[in-house]
Amino acid sequence: MNLLVKNIRIIDPLQNIDEVTNLYVSQKKIAAIGTPPPAKFNAETTIDGTGKLLFPGLVDLQARLAEPGSYYKGSIATETKAAVAGGITTICCPPDTNPVNDCQAVTELIKRRARQAATAFVLPIGAITQGLEGKLLANMVSLKKAGCIALSQANQPIQNSLILKNAMAYAACNNITVMLRCEDQQLKNDGVAHSGAVSSHLGLAEISSSAETVALARDLILVAETGVKAHFSLISTAKSVEMIGEAKKQGLPITCDVAIAQLHLTEYDVMEFNSLFNTTPPLRSKDDKEALRIGLKTGVIDAIVSDHTPLNRDDKLLPFGESKPGISSLETLLSLALKLVEEGVLDLLSAIQKLTQNPAKIIGINKGSLTIGNPADFCIYNPDHDWVLDRTKLVSAGDNSAFDGWQFTGKVEATYFQGRLVYGD
Amino acid sequence: MRLSKPNIQLNAQGKLHHFLTLEGLKHTHLTEILDVAQTFIDPATGEINKVDSLHGKAIMNLFFEPSTRTLTTFEIAEKRLSADVVNLNIETSSTKKGETLLDTLWNLEAMLADMFVVRHNESGAAHFIAKHVAPQVHVINAGDGQHAHPTQAMLDMFTIRKHKKDIFDLKVAIIGDIQHSRVVRSQIQALSILEAREIRVIGPTTLMPSNPDALGVHVYHDIEQGLDGVDVIINVRLQNERMQSALLPSEKEFFNLYGLTKERLKFAKADAIVMHPGPINRGVEIDSEVADGEQSVILEQVTYGIAVRMAVIKTIFDNAQALKK
C-alpha cells in the first residue's frame, strides 16, 4: 500500500530534517521525503498534515508490558496499544517478568505475543543472572540469539562485585550490551523515599543519593576494566550526571537514560503520602531534577525512557511504604518530553533525538529515524490539541499515572507501525 | 514546605475532622484542644470526671502495633466520654489472613464505627485510612511509623503549659533518637506552631534527620552546649534496633555521651522541667536520679494524656455537630 502524508512538518534528528514537506511510504517502508514523489509512486491514501508534525516512531528503552505475569495488570496486547497511543513504536521490555526472562522460552513467548498483537515492535531485554538473583549467570548468549537486544537486572542490581565483574567480562567477549541500574541495597536499607526535606518531615525510610552513586562508582570502574558495552538506566541524582559526564569525557564508551517522571516530579510530590508518586529510584530533590535537565541539554544523558510500570489498583491502595513503586507512563512520555521543549530545556530536534535516534543507536537497530528503507514507523502529532490527563481513561491496563489532571498542549493523533495505522483514525 | 493542597484533616469550616498530624494546623487548633483538655480536670481534686458527651458513639481502637500506654489512655479517655469502645488487636485479626487493610477497614465501617483510633507501623498509614473511610467517619492517628504521634505531642504541650504558662519564648531541647521518632516529629511541629523561641535537638548525626533545617531545629552534638539555658528538656527512648543497624556502638557509650544526669541538668535553667514520653530506659537515656527527681514531670504526662485525648475526641465530634447545623 502506498501512503502519502503531505504538507507536514517532518522532524528527523538523524537526518537533521525539520521542514514542512511530504512523506512517502511504500511496501511498509519509508520510500522518500520531499516535494516531488518518487518514480512510479501512486498514493492510495493521502493524508493532509497541514499544521501538524510528524516524528519517527519513538524508541522506549524501558517499559514493562505486564506479560508474562499477572493478566489483570495488562498484557502485551493492551500495553503495546498504550505505547502507540503515545507515539511509541519500539519498546524494550525489562526481564523482571514472571517468570523472569532468563531463558529462551520466555524471550520467545514475549516475541510471539508481540507478533500476535502486531501493534508495535517489542524487543525483550534478558536477565544477566538466573532469576535476577544476582548469583548464577543466565545463558547470556542463548538469550541474545533468541532475540534479547541487551541484558539487565531490571531493578535488582547485582550486589556482589565479583559476580558483576564476571558478568560484564562474559558479556564483553560476546558483544552483549548490558543495561545497569545502580543501587547499593545496603545503603538503600529498605528505604522508600529520597533522603531530604520531605522524608525528614514525613518520617519515611530514606534512600540517600549515595545508594545510587556508590554503586555507580563501582560499576564505572568495572566497565572500564572489562570493556563491556554498558548503558546506565534511570539515573536520578545530580552526582550521577556529574560522574557519567566525567567518565564520558575520559573516553569510556557508555550511555545513559533518565525516566521521564524524574524530569518533572520531585520529592515534594510525595508530601501527601500519595502512593502514585512511589517510584524506583525515588523522586529526588529539586536540585537533582535541575541537574538531570541540564544533563539532557549537555548530552551527558542520551535518552529519555518511560519506565512504564502498569500496576493494578490494589498495588497502590496501600500506605506509601507498602505500595508498589512504578508509574504507568507510556501515554505521557512524548507529551512530557515536549513540555521540556515548552519550558526551554531542550529544542524540539534534541527532544525527539532523545526519544528516537539515540535510544535506537544505543541498542543498534535501524529504527527511530525516517531514513529511506527503514520500516515506516512514525506518528502524527497535533501541536494545538489541548487536553487534560484523566488516568481512568488511559489505554494502558495500569491507571497508575502520576500526572492525573495535568494539562498538555499537543497530542498524538495517529501512529503508523510498518506503514499500517495502529492508533488514530 | 509545599502545603498548599487542602489539608485532609480539616472540614469545610477549617476545623478538625480527623487528627492525623500537627503539620499544617494553626495556633488556634492547638490551643482549643489544650483549653478543652483543661475543662476535664477537676480544679479541686485534679481528677478526671466522667461526662456524657459521646453517648451512643462507637469508637474503634485499631492497633496494628503493640502498645500499652497509648491504647490504655485512649480507652480510658473514650470511656470517660461515655463512648462505646472496641479494641481491635490486629495480631488476631484478618490482615494476617490476607485481607487487605482497606477491606478490614470497610468491614469495620460497616459495623457503624464513628471513629477509628489507629496505630500502624507504616508512616502515612493514618492519612491513607482517612482518605478511604466514609465521609462521616473520623480518624485519629495514635502513631504511624516514624511519621507522627500528634496526641502525644499535644499532651506534652499541655504539660509544658501547666508548668510554664506560655510556650512562646521557651527554649526546648530534645535529646536522643530524633530521626526514628514519630513523637519527636510531632513535638517539633507543635512547638513550632506554638512559637517556641528555640527548638534544639541533641544527639549524634546517626540519630538526626537527614535534613534538620527543613524541620526548623538546631542540632547539637554536645549535650552540655545543647542544654545551656533551656526551659524544657525532652528525653526520648532509645531503641535496641539502633545498635543493630550500627547507628550507635552501645547503650553505655550513649549514656556516657547523652544520658541525662544530675550534673548535666545543671546546664539548663534552674527551673527547667524534664519530660519523657515513655517507656523510659533508666541508665540509657536518663539517670534514675533525674527521672524520679524534683524537676521530672514524667508521670504527670501520663495523667494529662487522658484529658488531652478526651479533648481531641470531643473537639472532633463537636466540630462535626457544628457542621451539621
XYZ file of C-alpha atoms in Angstrom:
750
model
C 0.000 0.000 0.000
C 1.272 3.446 -0.899
C 0.711 6.245 1.591
C 1.389 9.929 1.225
C 1.455 12.343 4.150
C 1.675 15.809 2.658
C 2.387 19.322 3.861
C 3.555 18.179 7.282
C 6.422 19.427 9.418
C 8.751 16.428 9.468
C 11.234 16.107 12.295
C 14.011 13.565 11.874
C 17.053 14.231 14.071
C 19.230 11.568 12.425
C 18.927 13.223 9.009
C 18.742 16.663 10.589
C 15.388 17.295 8.956
C 12.992 19.924 10.266
C 10.851 21.145 7.396
C 7.337 21.177 6.030
C 7.313 18.610 3.243
C 5.866 15.225 2.222
C 6.490 11.672 3.398
C 6.053 8.749 1.020
C 5.501 5.220 2.286
C 5.618 2.189 0.082
C 5.784 -1.544 0.909
C 5.646 -0.772 4.668
C 8.866 1.233 4.336
C 9.859 4.851 4.051
C 10.089 5.492 0.305
C 11.053 9.156 0.257
C 10.861 12.527 1.940
C 10.479 15.619 -0.228
C 8.332 17.563 -2.602
C 8.355 15.558 -5.831
C 7.085 11.980 -5.403
C 9.463 9.104 -6.117
C 9.198 7.498 -9.547
C 6.091 5.384 -10.208
C 4.549 6.383 -6.823
C 0.761 6.439 -6.805
C -0.692 7.256 -3.421
C -3.617 5.019 -2.465
C -4.118 7.029 0.696
C -3.267 10.683 1.106
C -3.279 12.491 4.431
C -3.101 16.252 4.638
C -0.808 17.104 7.522
C -1.135 20.872 7.370
C -0.374 22.372 10.780
C 0.765 19.028 12.195
C 4.122 17.433 12.988
C 5.497 14.045 12.035
C 8.027 12.261 14.234
C 9.777 8.912 13.783
C 8.088 6.296 15.979
C 9.553 6.618 19.475
C 12.006 4.019 20.808
C 11.493 3.351 24.522
C 14.415 1.592 26.201
C 12.407 0.581 29.239
C 8.720 -0.244 29.504
C 7.077 -3.150 31.296
C 4.414 -4.913 29.291
C 2.973 -6.984 32.149
C 3.499 -10.254 30.325
C 4.328 -12.918 31.261
C 2.905 -12.115 34.671
C -0.486 -11.243 36.012
C -3.069 -10.714 33.322
C -5.082 -8.263 35.349
C -2.263 -5.746 35.105
C -2.474 -5.895 31.333
C -0.813 -7.815 28.563
C 1.495 -7.231 25.637
C -1.660 -6.603 23.583
C -3.011 -3.890 25.918
C 0.329 -2.259 26.642
C 1.509 -2.063 23.022
C -1.793 -0.299 22.279
C -0.964 2.156 25.056
C 2.507 2.609 23.564
C 1.267 3.574 20.118
C -1.311 5.902 21.679
C 1.774 7.736 22.940
C 3.632 7.583 19.613
C 5.985 4.783 20.735
C 6.521 2.033 18.141
C 9.567 0.235 19.557
C 9.600 -0.995 23.139
C 12.361 -2.711 25.096
C 10.891 -4.670 27.986
C 12.986 -5.436 31.061
C 13.409 -9.004 32.303
C 11.539 -8.643 35.611
C 8.559 -10.546 34.288
C 7.014 -13.553 35.979
C 8.686 -15.909 35.207
C 11.851 -13.861 34.764
C 13.095 -13.531 31.183
C 16.257 -15.511 31.854
C 15.809 -18.237 29.241
C 14.993 -18.578 25.546
C 11.469 -19.888 26.174
C 10.403 -16.675 27.897
C 12.083 -14.493 25.272
C 10.310 -16.419 22.542
C 6.978 -16.185 24.343
C 7.302 -12.400 24.559
C 8.221 -12.136 20.892
C 5.360 -14.414 19.855
C 2.805 -12.445 21.834
C 4.144 -9.228 20.356
C 3.844 -10.628 16.821
C 0.254 -11.664 17.552
C -0.568 -8.209 18.889
C 1.136 -6.671 15.819
C 0.866 -3.170 17.236
C 4.464 -2.232 17.977
C 7.955 -3.675 17.805
C 8.861 -5.390 21.089
C 12.478 -6.098 21.950
C 12.986 -8.171 25.080
C 15.838 -7.449 27.459
C 17.123 -10.648 29.036
C 18.321 -11.198 32.589
C 22.032 -11.123 33.366
C 21.632 -13.636 36.179
C 19.242 -16.540 36.660
C 16.010 -15.401 38.245
C 17.603 -11.931 38.593
C 19.030 -13.281 41.834
C 22.493 -11.898 41.212
C 24.174 -15.256 41.811
C 24.417 -17.500 38.735
C 24.806 -16.167 35.204
C 21.871 -16.669 32.847
C 22.598 -18.258 29.470
C 23.558 -14.895 28.100
C 24.487 -15.913 24.562
C 21.359 -18.065 24.167
C 19.266 -15.100 25.250
C 20.978 -12.908 22.703
C 20.383 -15.486 19.971
C 16.733 -15.783 20.977
C 16.371 -12.062 20.345
C 17.253 -10.202 23.520
C 18.577 -6.817 22.488
C 20.537 -6.372 25.717
C 20.731 -7.844 29.192
C 19.918 -6.222 32.507
C 18.981 -6.849 36.105
C 15.947 -4.511 35.932
C 15.573 -3.073 39.426
C 17.611 -5.780 41.132
C 21.244 -4.796 40.537
C 23.941 -7.366 41.249
C 25.310 -6.638 44.720
C 28.305 -8.981 44.637
C 31.081 -7.121 42.822
C 32.879 -10.263 41.676
C 29.749 -11.680 40.059
C 29.107 -8.343 38.375
C 32.660 -8.190 37.068
C 32.427 -11.728 35.705
C 29.068 -10.994 34.083
C 30.498 -7.894 32.431
C 33.597 -9.716 31.181
C 31.482 -12.551 29.747
C 29.109 -10.067 28.096
C 32.053 -8.117 26.686
C 33.629 -11.066 24.894
C 30.252 -11.996 23.427
C 29.500 -8.452 22.320
C 26.427 -8.151 24.542
C 25.216 -4.761 25.781
C 24.425 -4.619 29.490
C 21.972 -2.153 30.977
C 22.836 -1.287 34.540
C 20.753 0.319 37.202
C 22.896 1.449 40.083
C 21.707 0.836 43.595
C 23.548 -0.389 46.657
C 20.987 -2.468 48.551
C 22.706 -1.971 51.880
C 22.708 1.792 51.540
C 19.127 1.638 50.290
C 18.301 -0.180 53.532
C 14.626 -0.789 52.659
C 14.129 2.931 52.142
C 11.125 4.200 50.238
C 11.732 7.945 49.759
C 14.596 10.249 48.854
C 16.506 11.319 51.918
C 15.796 15.024 52.095
C 13.413 17.645 53.391
C 10.273 15.631 52.749
C 11.464 12.359 54.282
C 12.620 14.362 57.306
C 9.072 15.679 57.666
C 7.171 12.520 56.916
C 9.370 10.002 58.674
C 9.568 7.814 55.565
C 12.531 5.412 55.465
C 15.192 7.148 53.412
C 17.166 6.316 50.286
C 20.242 8.507 50.109
C 21.737 9.669 46.820
C 24.806 7.653 47.743
C 22.757 4.446 47.366
C 22.968 5.236 43.639
C 26.356 6.906 43.339
C 28.350 4.384 45.367
C 27.068 1.627 43.075
C 27.674 3.817 40.018
C 31.297 4.430 41.021
C 31.879 0.691 41.322
C 30.129 -0.058 38.045
C 32.108 2.596 36.149
C 35.368 1.082 37.351
C 34.285 -2.409 36.324
C 33.039 -1.215 32.926
C 36.452 0.341 32.281
C 38.214 -2.810 33.419
C 36.111 -5.286 31.420
C 35.446 -3.139 28.348
C 31.771 -4.150 28.299
C 29.335 -2.047 26.317
C 27.301 -0.526 29.128
C 24.210 1.606 29.308
C 23.146 3.131 32.635
C 19.411 3.112 33.286
C 17.248 5.514 35.250
C 19.889 7.759 36.744
C 18.329 10.043 39.329
C 20.907 12.209 41.096
C 22.925 15.311 40.245
C 26.096 13.497 41.260
C 25.350 10.653 38.818
C 25.138 13.163 35.966
C 28.494 14.591 37.015
C 30.135 11.154 37.327
C 28.847 9.867 33.984
C 29.786 13.160 32.312
C 33.304 12.823 33.693
C 33.614 9.169 32.600
C 32.426 10.050 29.088
C 34.983 12.839 28.928
C 37.677 10.315 29.731
C 36.501 8.275 26.764
C 34.555 5.494 28.447
C 32.057 4.273 25.805
C 28.969 4.480 27.990
C 25.466 5.853 27.568
C 22.653 6.566 29.991
C 18.979 7.359 30.299
C 16.588 9.032 32.674
C 12.954 8.258 33.425
C 10.596 10.976 32.222
C 8.991 11.317 35.682
C 12.314 12.393 37.225
C 12.368 15.380 34.872
C 9.031 16.705 36.106
C 8.443 15.480 39.649
C 10.383 15.813 42.901
C 10.340 14.564 46.483
C 7.774 17.280 47.260
C 5.160 15.363 45.285
C 5.321 12.689 47.997
C 4.249 15.241 50.621
C 0.701 13.845 50.929
C 1.890 10.213 51.136
C 0.343 9.701 47.691
C 1.435 6.220 46.613
C 1.136 7.165 42.925
C 4.422 9.000 43.470
C 6.179 5.932 44.829
C 8.907 5.192 42.259
C 12.217 3.327 41.944
C 14.599 5.148 42.155
C 12.681 7.581 44.377
C 11.689 11.057 43.230
C 14.664 13.183 44.178
C 15.268 16.806 45.125
C 14.635 19.905 43.056
C 18.404 20.271 42.546
C 18.615 16.727 41.220
C 15.772 17.417 38.800
C 17.551 20.545 37.551
C 20.847 18.673 37.132
C 19.103 15.911 35.167
C 17.562 18.529 32.893
C 20.966 20.124 32.355
C 22.458 16.675 31.743
C 19.966 16.181 28.926
C 20.818 19.535 27.455
C 24.579 18.985 27.529
C 24.222 15.471 26.133
C 25.518 13.604 29.190
C 22.107 11.920 29.256
C 21.468 10.227 25.917
C 17.894 9.058 26.152
C 14.598 9.548 27.947
C 12.598 6.441 28.845
C 9.067 5.915 30.089
C 9.980 3.255 32.694
C 6.337 2.295 32.218
C 5.116 0.047 35.039
C 1.424 -0.780 34.831
C 0.046 -1.774 38.219
C -3.378 -2.776 39.350
C -5.261 -0.609 41.811
C -4.609 -2.819 44.815
C -0.862 -2.363 44.371
C -1.284 1.350 45.065
C -4.165 1.152 47.570
C -1.770 0.771 50.470
C 0.159 3.051 52.811
C 3.039 4.678 50.880
C 5.817 2.379 52.069
C 3.814 -0.777 51.382
C 2.620 0.263 47.926
C 4.406 -0.929 44.787
C 6.682 1.568 43.082
C 6.070 2.498 39.451
C 4.179 4.787 37.108
C 2.046 3.966 34.081
C 3.745 6.284 31.633
C 3.744 5.126 28.008
C 0.994 7.570 27.129
C 2.689 10.588 28.672
C 6.315 10.056 27.575
C 6.115 12.198 24.438
C 3.846 14.890 25.893
C 6.057 15.288 28.949
C 9.203 15.368 26.805
C 7.667 18.099 24.659
C 6.810 20.005 27.836
C 10.591 20.240 28.280
C 10.678 21.984 24.903
C 7.912 24.371 26.019
C 9.906 25.093 29.182
C 13.031 25.842 27.156
C 15.073 22.903 28.468
C 15.538 21.293 25.040
C 14.920 22.335 21.450
C 12.447 20.224 19.526
C 15.025 18.338 17.488
C 17.068 17.349 20.561
C 13.977 16.275 22.483
C 12.924 13.993 19.631
C 16.504 12.784 19.274
C 16.486 11.553 22.903
C 13.320 9.587 22.142
C 14.253 8.158 18.740
C 17.731 8.325 17.216
C 19.706 7.989 20.444
C 17.896 5.039 22.019
C 17.918 3.233 18.651
C 21.658 3.769 18.393
C 22.253 2.508 21.950
C 20.716 -0.862 21.085
C 21.946 -0.812 17.480
C 18.710 -1.020 15.494
C 17.628 0.736 12.302
C 14.675 2.414 13.961
C 13.992 5.861 15.291
C 14.558 7.633 12.005
C 12.805 8.193 8.698
C 15.748 7.046 6.585
C 14.693 5.638 3.216
C 14.235 1.894 3.502
C 13.522 1.951 7.240
C 10.233 0.451 8.445
C 7.525 3.114 8.183
C 7.066 3.694 11.927
C 6.007 7.247 12.688
C 3.440 9.334 14.470
C 1.455 12.425 13.550
C 1.249 15.000 16.285
C -1.245 17.837 16.563
C 0.526 20.659 18.422
C -2.713 22.586 19.023
C -4.705 19.864 20.727
C -5.146 20.836 24.395
C -6.063 18.044 26.729
C -6.130 17.092 30.391
C -4.957 13.689 31.526
C -7.623 11.589 33.207
C -5.891 8.494 34.500
C -9.084 6.461 34.477
C -9.195 6.858 30.698
C -5.710 5.570 29.888
C -5.357 2.891 27.218
C -2.898 1.027 29.461
C -4.332 -1.552 31.849
C -2.453 0.296 34.592
C -4.171 3.532 35.602
C -1.303 4.440 37.957
C -0.283 7.671 36.259
C 1.296 10.300 38.485
C 0.172 13.021 36.073
C -3.566 12.890 36.626
C -5.090 16.291 35.954
C -2.026 17.673 34.149
C -2.724 19.915 31.192
C -0.947 19.270 27.928
C -0.687 21.212 24.707
C -0.380 18.847 21.777
C -1.344 15.218 21.328
C -0.506 12.205 19.194
C -3.228 11.993 16.576
C -2.162 8.921 14.639
C 0.576 6.314 14.845
C 1.764 4.135 11.991
C 3.632 0.897 12.548
C 5.205 -0.662 9.435
C 3.088 1.580 7.288
C -0.135 0.499 8.989
C -2.362 2.744 11.095
C -2.258 1.323 14.637
C -3.619 4.316 16.509
C -5.979 7.122 15.497
C -8.396 7.388 12.607
C 7.340 23.147 52.574
C 4.714 22.984 49.856
C 1.499 22.574 51.774
C -0.888 24.377 49.504
C -3.064 21.312 48.994
C -6.205 21.211 51.134
C -5.440 19.667 54.477
C -7.455 16.448 54.546
C -7.873 16.586 58.299
C -9.896 19.816 58.201
C -13.597 20.138 57.347
C -15.317 22.829 55.252
C -15.185 25.234 58.213
C -11.447 24.697 58.636
C -11.993 22.709 61.836
C -10.539 19.317 62.711
C -12.350 16.408 61.088
C -9.506 13.951 61.611
C -6.399 14.302 63.748
C -3.530 12.881 61.737
C -0.612 15.239 62.161
C 0.129 18.695 63.514
C 1.697 19.740 60.231
C -0.424 22.386 58.572
C -2.512 23.167 61.679
C -2.839 26.642 63.162
C -2.185 28.031 66.620
C -5.933 28.108 67.338
C -6.411 24.413 66.520
C -3.844 23.547 69.178
C -4.885 25.996 71.873
C -8.511 24.949 71.502
C -7.599 21.355 72.297
C -5.424 22.418 75.247
C -8.227 24.602 76.613
C -10.838 21.864 76.277
C -8.471 19.391 77.986
C -8.227 21.762 80.930
C -12.025 21.639 81.439
C -11.890 17.883 82.030
C -9.591 18.217 85.014
C -11.371 18.894 88.278
C -9.671 22.014 89.697
C -10.207 20.853 93.275
C -9.105 17.232 93.087
C -7.054 17.140 89.906
C -9.109 14.150 88.846
C -10.821 13.488 85.547
C -14.566 13.054 85.809
C -16.812 11.083 83.522
C -19.024 13.094 81.166
C -21.938 12.055 78.985
C -20.800 13.807 75.782
C -20.407 10.862 73.439
C -23.261 8.644 74.461
C -24.105 6.340 71.521
C -20.898 6.974 69.577
C -18.803 3.945 68.636
C -15.027 4.274 68.680
C -12.735 1.517 67.471
C -9.132 1.418 68.621
C -7.288 -0.211 65.745
C -3.812 -1.134 66.886
C -1.655 -2.778 64.253
C 1.348 -2.402 66.528
C 1.566 -3.294 70.216
C 1.083 -0.512 72.762
C 0.147 -0.377 76.403
C 0.198 3.237 77.480
C -1.313 4.845 74.401
C -4.031 2.230 73.958
C -4.961 2.321 77.641
C -5.146 6.101 77.868
C -7.221 6.261 74.691
C -9.576 3.636 76.084
C -9.944 5.466 79.388
C -10.455 8.779 77.576
C -13.154 7.279 75.334
C -14.955 5.678 78.286
C -14.849 8.884 80.338
C -16.624 10.498 77.385
C -19.219 7.673 77.553
C -18.484 6.336 74.074
C -18.838 2.651 73.170
C -15.320 1.315 72.807
C -13.985 -1.651 70.856
C -10.313 -2.548 70.942
C -9.066 -4.381 67.898
C -5.883 -6.311 68.252
C -4.740 -6.767 64.701
C -2.410 -9.630 65.612
C -5.543 -11.771 65.903
C -7.383 -10.166 63.031
C -7.873 -10.670 59.338
C -4.935 -8.759 57.865
C -2.945 -11.807 58.930
C -5.306 -13.926 56.840
C -4.548 -11.973 53.687
C -7.350 -9.439 53.884
C -6.084 -6.010 52.841
C -6.022 -3.066 55.200
C -8.838 -1.433 53.238
C -11.085 -4.493 53.348
C -10.583 -4.692 57.107
C -11.483 -1.032 57.434
C -14.555 -1.169 55.244
C -15.821 -4.137 57.226
C -15.399 -2.295 60.487
C -17.011 0.755 58.982
C -19.998 -1.393 58.028
C -20.302 -2.179 61.744
C -21.105 1.516 62.114
C -17.960 2.863 63.703
C -17.954 6.642 64.148
C -14.248 6.951 64.781
C -11.081 4.950 64.293
C -8.075 5.465 66.517
C -5.228 3.958 64.549
C -1.702 2.874 65.300
C 0.281 1.375 62.422
C 3.926 0.669 61.646
C 3.881 2.468 58.262
C 4.453 6.211 58.018
C 1.365 7.696 56.374
C -0.977 4.846 57.359
C -3.374 7.175 59.189
C -3.520 9.503 56.156
C -4.194 6.510 53.966
C -7.038 5.345 56.175
C -8.514 8.841 56.433
C -8.536 9.117 52.643
C -10.556 5.944 52.284
C -13.092 5.953 55.115
C -16.666 7.178 54.630
C -17.019 10.961 54.967
C -18.775 10.822 58.360
C -16.090 8.618 59.951
C -13.250 10.278 61.871
C -9.662 9.075 62.185
C -7.193 9.813 64.967
C -3.567 8.939 64.472
C -2.226 7.136 67.530
C 1.219 6.781 65.936
C 2.167 5.909 62.324
C 5.636 4.557 61.572
C 8.196 7.270 62.106
C 5.851 10.000 60.942
C 3.624 11.394 63.684
C 2.077 10.863 67.089
C 0.075 14.048 67.472
C -1.874 13.274 70.663
C 1.389 12.503 72.479
C 2.826 15.830 71.352
C -0.342 17.610 72.485
C -0.168 16.110 75.952
C 3.452 17.212 76.107
C 2.389 20.750 75.196
C -0.309 20.551 77.861
C 2.282 19.513 80.423
C 4.622 22.330 79.410
C 1.784 24.836 79.609
C 0.911 23.593 83.097
C 4.400 24.419 84.290
C 5.477 27.255 82.080
C 2.248 29.128 81.321
C 3.074 30.066 77.764
C 5.153 28.101 75.285
C 6.042 31.251 73.419
C 9.560 32.338 74.396
C 10.664 28.947 75.719
C 13.856 27.169 74.749
C 13.278 23.462 74.385
C 15.893 20.721 73.973
C 15.030 17.230 72.736
C 17.689 14.591 73.393
C 18.167 11.264 71.662
C 16.842 9.471 68.616
C 15.291 12.249 66.566
C 15.370 10.532 63.156
C 13.371 7.448 64.067
C 10.886 9.077 66.431
C 7.329 9.920 65.427
C 6.863 11.531 68.834
C 9.701 13.972 68.251
C 8.474 14.883 64.766
C 5.104 15.831 66.227
C 6.664 17.623 69.208
C 8.785 19.744 66.888
C 5.726 20.669 64.834
C 3.693 21.516 67.944
C 6.487 23.649 69.362
C 6.889 25.468 66.041
C 3.165 26.177 65.752
C 3.064 27.435 69.351
C 6.091 29.599 68.525
C 8.628 28.256 70.971
C 11.664 30.530 70.846
C 14.146 27.822 70.038
C 13.977 24.091 69.387
C 17.200 22.175 69.844
C 17.858 18.555 69.080
C 20.764 16.808 70.756
C 22.407 13.588 69.635
C 24.867 12.019 67.198
C 24.434 12.580 63.442
C 23.344 8.959 63.014
C 20.189 9.699 65.009
C 19.453 13.062 63.371
C 17.093 13.600 60.428
C 18.903 13.992 57.105
C 17.550 17.493 56.735
C 17.175 19.171 60.162
C 16.890 22.609 58.535
C 13.624 21.538 56.943
C 12.283 20.912 60.442
C 13.468 24.252 61.770
C 15.616 22.842 64.565
C 19.165 23.473 65.729
C 21.386 20.418 66.006
C 23.802 19.972 68.931
C 26.202 17.076 69.221
C 27.414 18.240 72.625
C 24.826 17.787 75.358
C 26.194 20.458 77.671
C 26.088 23.107 74.964
C 22.666 21.888 73.887
C 21.194 22.103 77.381
C 22.663 25.511 78.109
C 19.879 27.808 79.300
C 16.909 25.693 78.198
C 13.488 25.755 79.903
C 12.301 22.315 78.885
C 14.190 19.061 78.343
C 12.528 16.230 76.487
C 14.159 12.825 76.572
C 13.153 10.157 74.101
C 13.506 6.425 74.265
C 16.477 4.784 72.600
C 15.540 1.551 70.880
C 17.767 -1.514 70.700
C 17.456 -1.695 66.918
C 19.703 1.357 66.673
C 22.688 -0.611 67.901
C 21.959 -3.464 65.480
C 21.992 -1.126 62.480
C 25.350 0.354 63.560
C 23.974 3.791 64.328
C 25.462 3.591 67.818
C 28.140 1.435 69.449
C 26.396 0.662 72.746
C 23.884 1.838 75.330
C 26.777 2.511 77.655
C 28.517 4.847 75.264
C 25.223 6.588 74.530
C 24.653 7.146 78.238
C 28.202 8.458 78.628
C 27.640 10.952 75.834
C 23.966 11.845 76.053
C 22.472 10.346 79.214
C 20.603 12.958 81.246
C 22.333 13.103 84.622
C 22.025 15.422 87.573
C 25.311 17.121 86.647
C 24.212 17.772 83.089
C 20.802 19.033 84.216
C 22.632 21.933 85.887
C 23.394 23.432 82.473
C 19.674 24.030 81.907
C 17.763 26.781 83.692
C 17.262 26.123 87.388
C 13.513 25.727 86.923
C 13.739 23.578 83.785
C 11.357 20.637 83.582
C 12.288 17.141 82.402
C 9.875 15.197 80.223
C 9.853 11.744 78.632
C 7.058 10.191 76.535
C 7.950 6.763 77.949
C 8.619 3.991 78.312
C 11.900 5.092 79.887
C 15.196 3.197 79.861
C 16.852 4.046 83.134
C 20.604 4.256 82.757
C 20.389 4.510 78.953
C 18.897 7.884 78.153
C 18.136 9.103 81.646
C 19.539 8.601 85.121
C 17.088 7.452 87.791
C 18.006 10.411 89.956
C 16.696 12.719 87.237
C 13.728 10.591 86.191
C 12.460 10.490 89.778
C 13.798 13.922 90.700
C 12.056 17.178 91.500
C 12.270 18.575 88.012
C 10.730 15.489 86.408
C 7.131 15.706 85.218
C 7.126 12.304 83.535
C 4.220 10.763 85.446
C 2.060 13.871 85.141
C 2.344 13.462 81.387
C 0.526 10.146 81.595
C -2.425 11.602 83.518
C -2.681 14.589 81.219
C -2.673 12.159 78.310
C -6.192 11.133 79.249
C -7.535 14.691 79.388
C -5.844 15.689 76.144
C -7.126 12.639 74.268
C -10.631 13.320 75.604
C -10.266 16.860 74.289
C -9.161 15.744 70.824
C -12.016 13.247 70.524
C -14.647 15.645 71.835
C -13.432 18.521 69.650
C -13.731 16.376 66.537
C -17.280 15.248 67.332
C -18.298 18.796 68.304
C -16.910 20.117 65.019
C -18.939 17.546 63.093
C -22.040 18.560 65.035
C -21.413 22.246 64.329
C -21.056 21.487 60.633
C -24.468 19.818 60.561
C -26.165 22.934 61.952
